Coordinates of C-alpha atoms and ligand atoms in Angstrom, one line a residue:
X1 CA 0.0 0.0 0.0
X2 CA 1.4 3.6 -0.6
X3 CA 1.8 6.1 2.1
X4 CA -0.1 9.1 1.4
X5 CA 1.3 12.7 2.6
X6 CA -0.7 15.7 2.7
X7 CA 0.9 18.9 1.3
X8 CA -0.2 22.4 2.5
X9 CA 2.4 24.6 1.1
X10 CA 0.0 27.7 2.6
X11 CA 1.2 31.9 2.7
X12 CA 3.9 34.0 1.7
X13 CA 7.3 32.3 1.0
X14 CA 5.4 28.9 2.0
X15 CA 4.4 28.0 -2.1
X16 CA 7.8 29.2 -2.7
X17 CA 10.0 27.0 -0.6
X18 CA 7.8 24.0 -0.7
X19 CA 8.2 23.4 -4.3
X20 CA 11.9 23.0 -3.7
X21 CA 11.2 20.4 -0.7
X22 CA 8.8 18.5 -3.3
X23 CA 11.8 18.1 -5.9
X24 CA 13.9 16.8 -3.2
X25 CA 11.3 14.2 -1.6
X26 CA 10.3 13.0 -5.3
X27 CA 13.9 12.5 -5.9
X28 CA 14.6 10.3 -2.6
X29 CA 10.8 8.5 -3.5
X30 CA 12.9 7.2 -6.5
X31 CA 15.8 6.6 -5.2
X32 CA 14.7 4.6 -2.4
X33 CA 11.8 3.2 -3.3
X34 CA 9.5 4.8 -0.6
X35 CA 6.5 4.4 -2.8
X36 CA 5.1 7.7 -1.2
X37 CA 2.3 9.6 -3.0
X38 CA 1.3 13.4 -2.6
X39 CA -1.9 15.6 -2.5
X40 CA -2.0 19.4 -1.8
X41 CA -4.5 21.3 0.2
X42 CA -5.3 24.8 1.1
X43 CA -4.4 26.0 4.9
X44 CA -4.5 29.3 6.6
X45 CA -4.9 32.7 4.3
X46 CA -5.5 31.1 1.1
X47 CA -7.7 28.7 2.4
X48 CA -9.9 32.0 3.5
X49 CA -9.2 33.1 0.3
X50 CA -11.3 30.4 -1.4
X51 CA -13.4 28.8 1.4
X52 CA -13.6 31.6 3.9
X53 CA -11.8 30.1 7.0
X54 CA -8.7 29.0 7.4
X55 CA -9.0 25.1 8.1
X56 CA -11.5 24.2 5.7
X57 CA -13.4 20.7 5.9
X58 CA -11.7 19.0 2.5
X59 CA -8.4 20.0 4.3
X60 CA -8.9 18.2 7.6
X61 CA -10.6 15.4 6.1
X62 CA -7.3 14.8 3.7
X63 CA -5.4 15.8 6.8
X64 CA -6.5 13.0 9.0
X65 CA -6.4 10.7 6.1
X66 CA -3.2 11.3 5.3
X67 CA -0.1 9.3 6.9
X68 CA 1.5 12.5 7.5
X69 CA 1.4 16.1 6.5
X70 CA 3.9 19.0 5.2
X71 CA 3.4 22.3 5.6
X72 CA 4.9 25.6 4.3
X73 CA 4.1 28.5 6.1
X74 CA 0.7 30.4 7.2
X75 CA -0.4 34.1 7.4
X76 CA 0.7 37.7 6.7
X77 CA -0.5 41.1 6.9
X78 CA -3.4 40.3 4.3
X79 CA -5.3 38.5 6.5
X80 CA -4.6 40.4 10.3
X81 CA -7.2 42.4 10.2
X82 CA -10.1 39.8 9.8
X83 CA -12.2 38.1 12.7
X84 CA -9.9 36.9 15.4
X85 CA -11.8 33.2 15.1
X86 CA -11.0 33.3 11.3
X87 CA -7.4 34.0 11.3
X88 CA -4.7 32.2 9.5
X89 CA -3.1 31.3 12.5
X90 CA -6.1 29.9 13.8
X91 CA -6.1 27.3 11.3
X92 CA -3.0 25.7 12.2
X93 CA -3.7 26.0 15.9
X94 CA -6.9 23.8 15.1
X95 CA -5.3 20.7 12.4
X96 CA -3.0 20.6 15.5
X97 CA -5.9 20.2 18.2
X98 CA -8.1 18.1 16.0
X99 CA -5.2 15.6 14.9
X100 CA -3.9 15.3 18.3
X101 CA -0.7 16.8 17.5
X102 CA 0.5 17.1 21.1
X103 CA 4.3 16.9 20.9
X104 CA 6.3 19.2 19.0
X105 CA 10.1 18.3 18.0
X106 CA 11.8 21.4 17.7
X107 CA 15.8 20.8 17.1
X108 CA 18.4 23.7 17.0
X109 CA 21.1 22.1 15.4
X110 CA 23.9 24.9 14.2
X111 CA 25.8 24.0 11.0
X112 CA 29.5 24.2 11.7
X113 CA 29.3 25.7 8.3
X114 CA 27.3 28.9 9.5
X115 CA 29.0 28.8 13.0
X116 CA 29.5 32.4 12.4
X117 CA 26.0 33.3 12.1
X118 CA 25.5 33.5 15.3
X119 CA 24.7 36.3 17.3
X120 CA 26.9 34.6 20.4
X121 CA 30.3 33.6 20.7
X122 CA 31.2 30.7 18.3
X123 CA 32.8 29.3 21.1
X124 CA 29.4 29.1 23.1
X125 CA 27.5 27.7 19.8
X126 CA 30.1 25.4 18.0
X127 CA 27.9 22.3 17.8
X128 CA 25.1 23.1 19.7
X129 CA 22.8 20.6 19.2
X130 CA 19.4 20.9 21.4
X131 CA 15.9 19.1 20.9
X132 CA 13.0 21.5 22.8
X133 CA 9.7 19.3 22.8
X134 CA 7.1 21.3 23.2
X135 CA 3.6 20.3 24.4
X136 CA 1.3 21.5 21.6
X137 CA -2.3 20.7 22.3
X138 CA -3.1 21.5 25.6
X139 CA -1.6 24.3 28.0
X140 CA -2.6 28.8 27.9
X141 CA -3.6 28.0 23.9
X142 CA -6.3 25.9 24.5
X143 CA -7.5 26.7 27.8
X144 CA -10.9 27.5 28.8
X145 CA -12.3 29.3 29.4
X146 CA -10.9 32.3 27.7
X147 CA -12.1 35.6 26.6
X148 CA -12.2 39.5 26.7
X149 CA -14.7 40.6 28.9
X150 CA -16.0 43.8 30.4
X151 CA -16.6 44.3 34.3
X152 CA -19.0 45.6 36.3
X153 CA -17.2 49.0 36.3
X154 CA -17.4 48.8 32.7
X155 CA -13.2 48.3 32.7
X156 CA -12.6 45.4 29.3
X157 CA -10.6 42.6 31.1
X158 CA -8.5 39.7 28.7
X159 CA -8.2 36.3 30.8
X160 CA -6.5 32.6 29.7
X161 CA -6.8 29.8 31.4
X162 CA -3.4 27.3 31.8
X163 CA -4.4 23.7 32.7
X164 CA -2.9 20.5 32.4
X165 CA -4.3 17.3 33.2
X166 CA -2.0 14.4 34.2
X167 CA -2.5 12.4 31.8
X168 CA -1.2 15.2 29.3
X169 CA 1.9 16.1 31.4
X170 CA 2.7 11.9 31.0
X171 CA 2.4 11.8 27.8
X172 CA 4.5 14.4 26.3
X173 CA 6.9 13.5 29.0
X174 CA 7.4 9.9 27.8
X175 CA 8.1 11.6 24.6
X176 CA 10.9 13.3 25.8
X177 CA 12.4 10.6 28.5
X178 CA 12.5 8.2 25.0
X179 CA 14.0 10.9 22.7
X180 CA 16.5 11.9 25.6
X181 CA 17.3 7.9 25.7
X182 CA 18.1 7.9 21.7
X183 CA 20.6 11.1 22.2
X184 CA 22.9 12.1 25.5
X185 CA 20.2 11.2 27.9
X186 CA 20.0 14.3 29.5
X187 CA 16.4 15.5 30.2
X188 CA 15.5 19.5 31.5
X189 CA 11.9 20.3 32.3
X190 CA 11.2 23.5 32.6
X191 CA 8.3 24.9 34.7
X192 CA 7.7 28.0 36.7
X193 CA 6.7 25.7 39.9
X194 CA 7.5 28.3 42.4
X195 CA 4.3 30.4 41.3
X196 CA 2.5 28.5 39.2
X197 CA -0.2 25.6 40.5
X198 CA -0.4 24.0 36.9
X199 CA 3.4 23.5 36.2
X200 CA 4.4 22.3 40.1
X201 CA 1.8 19.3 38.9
X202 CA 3.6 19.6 35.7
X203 CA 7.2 18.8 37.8
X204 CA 5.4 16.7 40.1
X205 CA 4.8 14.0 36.8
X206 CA 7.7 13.9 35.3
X207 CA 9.6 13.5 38.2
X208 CA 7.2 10.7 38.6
X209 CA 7.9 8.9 35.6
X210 CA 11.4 9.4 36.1
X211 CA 12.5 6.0 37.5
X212 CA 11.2 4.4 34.3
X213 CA 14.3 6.0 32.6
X214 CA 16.9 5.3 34.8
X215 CA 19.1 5.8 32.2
X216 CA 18.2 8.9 31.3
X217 CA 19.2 12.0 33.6
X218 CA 16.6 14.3 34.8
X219 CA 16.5 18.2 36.1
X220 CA 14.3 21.0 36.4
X221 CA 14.8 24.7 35.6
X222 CA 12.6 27.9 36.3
X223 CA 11.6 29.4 32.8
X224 CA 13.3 32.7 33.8
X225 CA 16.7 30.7 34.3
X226 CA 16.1 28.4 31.8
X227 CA 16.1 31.7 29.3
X228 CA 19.2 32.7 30.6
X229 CA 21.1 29.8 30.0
X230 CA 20.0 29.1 26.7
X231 CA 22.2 31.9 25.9
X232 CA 24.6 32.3 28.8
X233 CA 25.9 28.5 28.5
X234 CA 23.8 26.7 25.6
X235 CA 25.2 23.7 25.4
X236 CA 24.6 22.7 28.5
X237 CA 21.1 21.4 27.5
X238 CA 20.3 17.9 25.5
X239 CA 16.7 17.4 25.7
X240 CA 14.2 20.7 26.8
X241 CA 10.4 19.3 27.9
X242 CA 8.1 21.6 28.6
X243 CA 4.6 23.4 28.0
X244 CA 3.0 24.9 24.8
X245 CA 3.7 28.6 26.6
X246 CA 7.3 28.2 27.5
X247 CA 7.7 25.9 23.9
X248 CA 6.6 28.6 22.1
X249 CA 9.1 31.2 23.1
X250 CA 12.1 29.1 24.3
X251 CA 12.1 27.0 20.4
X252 CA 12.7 30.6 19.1
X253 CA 15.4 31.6 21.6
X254 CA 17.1 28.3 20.8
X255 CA 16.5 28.5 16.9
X256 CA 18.3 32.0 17.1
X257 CA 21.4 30.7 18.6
X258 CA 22.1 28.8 15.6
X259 CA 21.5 32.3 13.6
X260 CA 20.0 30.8 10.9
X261 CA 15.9 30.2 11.7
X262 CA 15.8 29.3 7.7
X263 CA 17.6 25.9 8.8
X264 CA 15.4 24.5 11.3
X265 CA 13.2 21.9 10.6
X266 CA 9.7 20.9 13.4
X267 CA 7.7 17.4 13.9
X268 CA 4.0 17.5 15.3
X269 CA 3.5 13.8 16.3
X270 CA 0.5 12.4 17.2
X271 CA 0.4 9.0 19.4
X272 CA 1.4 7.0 16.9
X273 CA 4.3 9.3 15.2
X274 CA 2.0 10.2 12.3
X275 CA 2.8 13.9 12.2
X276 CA 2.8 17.3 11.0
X277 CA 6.1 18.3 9.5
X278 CA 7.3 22.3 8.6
X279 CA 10.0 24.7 8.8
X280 CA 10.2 26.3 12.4
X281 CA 10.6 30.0 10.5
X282 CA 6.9 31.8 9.1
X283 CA 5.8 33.0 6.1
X284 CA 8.1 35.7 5.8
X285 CA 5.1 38.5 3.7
X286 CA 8.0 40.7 3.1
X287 CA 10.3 38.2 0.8
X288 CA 7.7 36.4 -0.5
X289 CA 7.4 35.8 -4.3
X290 CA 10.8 37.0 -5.2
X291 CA 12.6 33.7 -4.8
X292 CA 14.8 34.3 -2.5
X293 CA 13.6 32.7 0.5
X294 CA 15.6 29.3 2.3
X295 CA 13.8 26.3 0.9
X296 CA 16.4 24.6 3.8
X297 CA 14.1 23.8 6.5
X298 CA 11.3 22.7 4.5
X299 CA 13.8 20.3 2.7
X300 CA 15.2 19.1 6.3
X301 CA 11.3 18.8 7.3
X302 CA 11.2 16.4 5.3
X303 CA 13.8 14.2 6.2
X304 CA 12.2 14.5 9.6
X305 CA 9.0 13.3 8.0
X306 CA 10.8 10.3 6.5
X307 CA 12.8 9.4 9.9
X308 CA 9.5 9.9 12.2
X309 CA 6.4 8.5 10.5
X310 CA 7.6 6.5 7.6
X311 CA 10.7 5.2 9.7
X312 CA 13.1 5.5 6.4
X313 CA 16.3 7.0 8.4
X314 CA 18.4 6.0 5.0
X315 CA 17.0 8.2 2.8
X316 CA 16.5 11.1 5.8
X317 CA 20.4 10.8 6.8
X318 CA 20.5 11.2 2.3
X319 CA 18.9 14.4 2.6
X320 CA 20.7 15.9 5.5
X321 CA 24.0 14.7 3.9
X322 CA 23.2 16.4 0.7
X323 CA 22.1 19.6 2.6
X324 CA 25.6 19.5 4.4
X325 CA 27.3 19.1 1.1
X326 CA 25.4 22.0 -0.3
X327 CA 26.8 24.0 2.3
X328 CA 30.4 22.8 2.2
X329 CA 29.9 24.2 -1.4
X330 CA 29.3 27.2 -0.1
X331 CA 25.6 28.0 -1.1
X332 CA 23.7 30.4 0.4
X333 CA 20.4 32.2 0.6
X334 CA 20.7 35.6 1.3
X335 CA 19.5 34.8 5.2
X336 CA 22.4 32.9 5.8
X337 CA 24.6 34.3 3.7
X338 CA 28.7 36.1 4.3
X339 CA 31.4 37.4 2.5
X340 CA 33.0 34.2 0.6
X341 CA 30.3 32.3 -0.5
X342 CA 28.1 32.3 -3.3
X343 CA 24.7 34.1 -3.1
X344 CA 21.7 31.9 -4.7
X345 CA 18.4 31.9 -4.7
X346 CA 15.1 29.6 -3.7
X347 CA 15.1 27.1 -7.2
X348 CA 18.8 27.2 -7.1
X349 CA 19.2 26.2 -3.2
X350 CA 16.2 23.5 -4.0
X351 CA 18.4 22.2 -7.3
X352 CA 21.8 22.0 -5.7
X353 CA 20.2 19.9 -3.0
X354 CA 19.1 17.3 -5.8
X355 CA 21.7 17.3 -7.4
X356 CA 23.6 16.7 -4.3
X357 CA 21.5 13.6 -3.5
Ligands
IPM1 C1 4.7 28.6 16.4 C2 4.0 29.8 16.1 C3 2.5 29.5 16.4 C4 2.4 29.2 17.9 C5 1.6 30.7 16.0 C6 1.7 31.1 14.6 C7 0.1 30.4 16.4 O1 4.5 30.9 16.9 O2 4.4 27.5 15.8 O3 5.6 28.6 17.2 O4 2.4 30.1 18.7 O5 2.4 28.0 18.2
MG2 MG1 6.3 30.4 17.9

């Protein structure tokens, strides 16, 4: 039977740098055989374009199908001023929610080949190599109840809700414990126990599961601190678990040490590794359609997408090998680019990496 994958290039750069990523998984469908097929669907802002909201039925439906799914990038300014319950972003926050997307594989890996991209010391960076997994269904985003409200005295007043049920906390944090067991075996959780209720039950569990991973070595850091040494002494960390809030913003600290956001590749897995692969970077309104974006970490999604769900680490390790080659050659997009190497473009970037494979 072929495995079926889902392709929602979306917004801005997304169309762009997804084509690219296509040339490079039909070339690896060849030359390994994967007998993988593809579909494309709408998601996010032109998905409201034609249907009027941003996750429209045909999309899920294909979505949950689908053995796994590939996506570009959603939003941009076109669509930020329409109904908050409508919005691009909404979209995405909903395919995750509905297909159970709960753990989010976030690596910042730096090139040695872009060492110098870094906005630290390359002495601090010089293969940094840290996986944040990031609870993604539950936490502040989906909290209820939620709202903008007005009070008696007529004042408006915005309230969240951040919960966690056990069961969630487990689950994301057997995630981690087994990913930290397949790399250096060091495990941080980070929580913000010393104020808030919902992450000391957060600590509490994984500290609970802990002795089912013996092998693997467990701490716990504040957010705040956690922050702080993501840039005062990075390398320190192996495997980051935590929830969707702190997720959010610590993946973009970490991708930022490696200087290059246009490298970084993201898995969504589900319960049984089906997932949702993209780039970790957006869709980038103000480059988009002039072919110059990185189609890098949309090709590396990929090889994610063949290591996680379709367990084919050969033809992954193919992909992440050519893009290293590609680099040695000294290609560049103009994100990542310095004095020395050779300027190209989104279709040349994509090409090289084919050609490399
Ligand atoms: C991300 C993004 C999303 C999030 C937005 C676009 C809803 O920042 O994937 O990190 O907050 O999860
Ligand atoms: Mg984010």
């Amino acid at each position: 039977m072929t495995k079926h994958i889902v392709i929602l290039a979306g917004d801005g750069i997304g169309p762009e740098i997804m084509a690219e990523a296509e040339k490079v998984l039909a070339k690896v469908n060849d030359q390994f055989g994967l007998g993988l097929s593809w579909s494309h669907e709408l998601l996010g802002g032109c998905a409201i374009d034609t249907h009027g909201v941003p996750l429209p039925d045909v999309t899920l439906d294909a979505a949950s199908k689908a053995d796994a799914i590939l996506l570009g990038a959603v939003g941009g300014p076109k669509w930020d001023q329409i109904e908050r319950s409508i919005r691009p972003e909404r979209g995405l926050l909903k395919i995750r929610s509905e297909l159970n997307l709960f753990a989010n594989l976030r690596p910042a890996i730096l090139y040695p080949q872009l060492a110098h991209a870094s906005s630290l010391k390359t002495e601090l960076v010089a293969g940094l190599d840290i996986l944040i997994v990031r609870e993604l269904t539950g936490g502040i985003y989906f909290g209820q109840p939620r709202g903008i409200r007005i009070l008696e005295n007529g004042e408006r007043q915005g309230y969240n809700t951040d919960v966690y049920s056990e069961s969630e906390i487990r689950r994301i944090a057997h995630v981690a414990f087994q990913l930290a067991q397949q790399r250096n075996k060091k495990l941080l959780s980070v929580d913000k126990a010393n104020v808030l209720e919902v992450t000391e039950l957060w600590k509490q569990v994984v500290t609970e599961i802990a002795p089912e991973y013996p092998d693997v070595e467990l701490s716990h850091m504040y957010v705040d601190n956690a922050a702080m040494q993501l840039v005062r002494r990075p390398k320190q960390f192996d495997v980051i678990v935590t929830g969707n809030l702190f997720g959010d913003i610590l993946s973009d600290e970490a991708a930022m040490l490696t200087g290059s956001i246009g490298m970084l590749p993201s898995a969504s897995l589900d319960q049984h590794k089906k997932g949702m692969y993209e780039p970790c970077h957006g869709s980038a309104p103000d480059i988009a359609g002039q072919g110059v974006a990185n189609p890098l970490a949309t090709i590396l999604s990929v090889a994610m997408m063949l290591r996680y769900t379709f367990k084919a680490d050969a033809a992954a390790l193919a992909i992440e090998a050519a893009v290293g080659r590609v680099l040695d050659q000294g290609l560049r997009t103009p994100d990542i680019y310095s004095e020395g190497t050779t300027k190209v473009g989104t279709q040349a970037m994509g090409e090289a990496v084919v050609a490399a494979l």
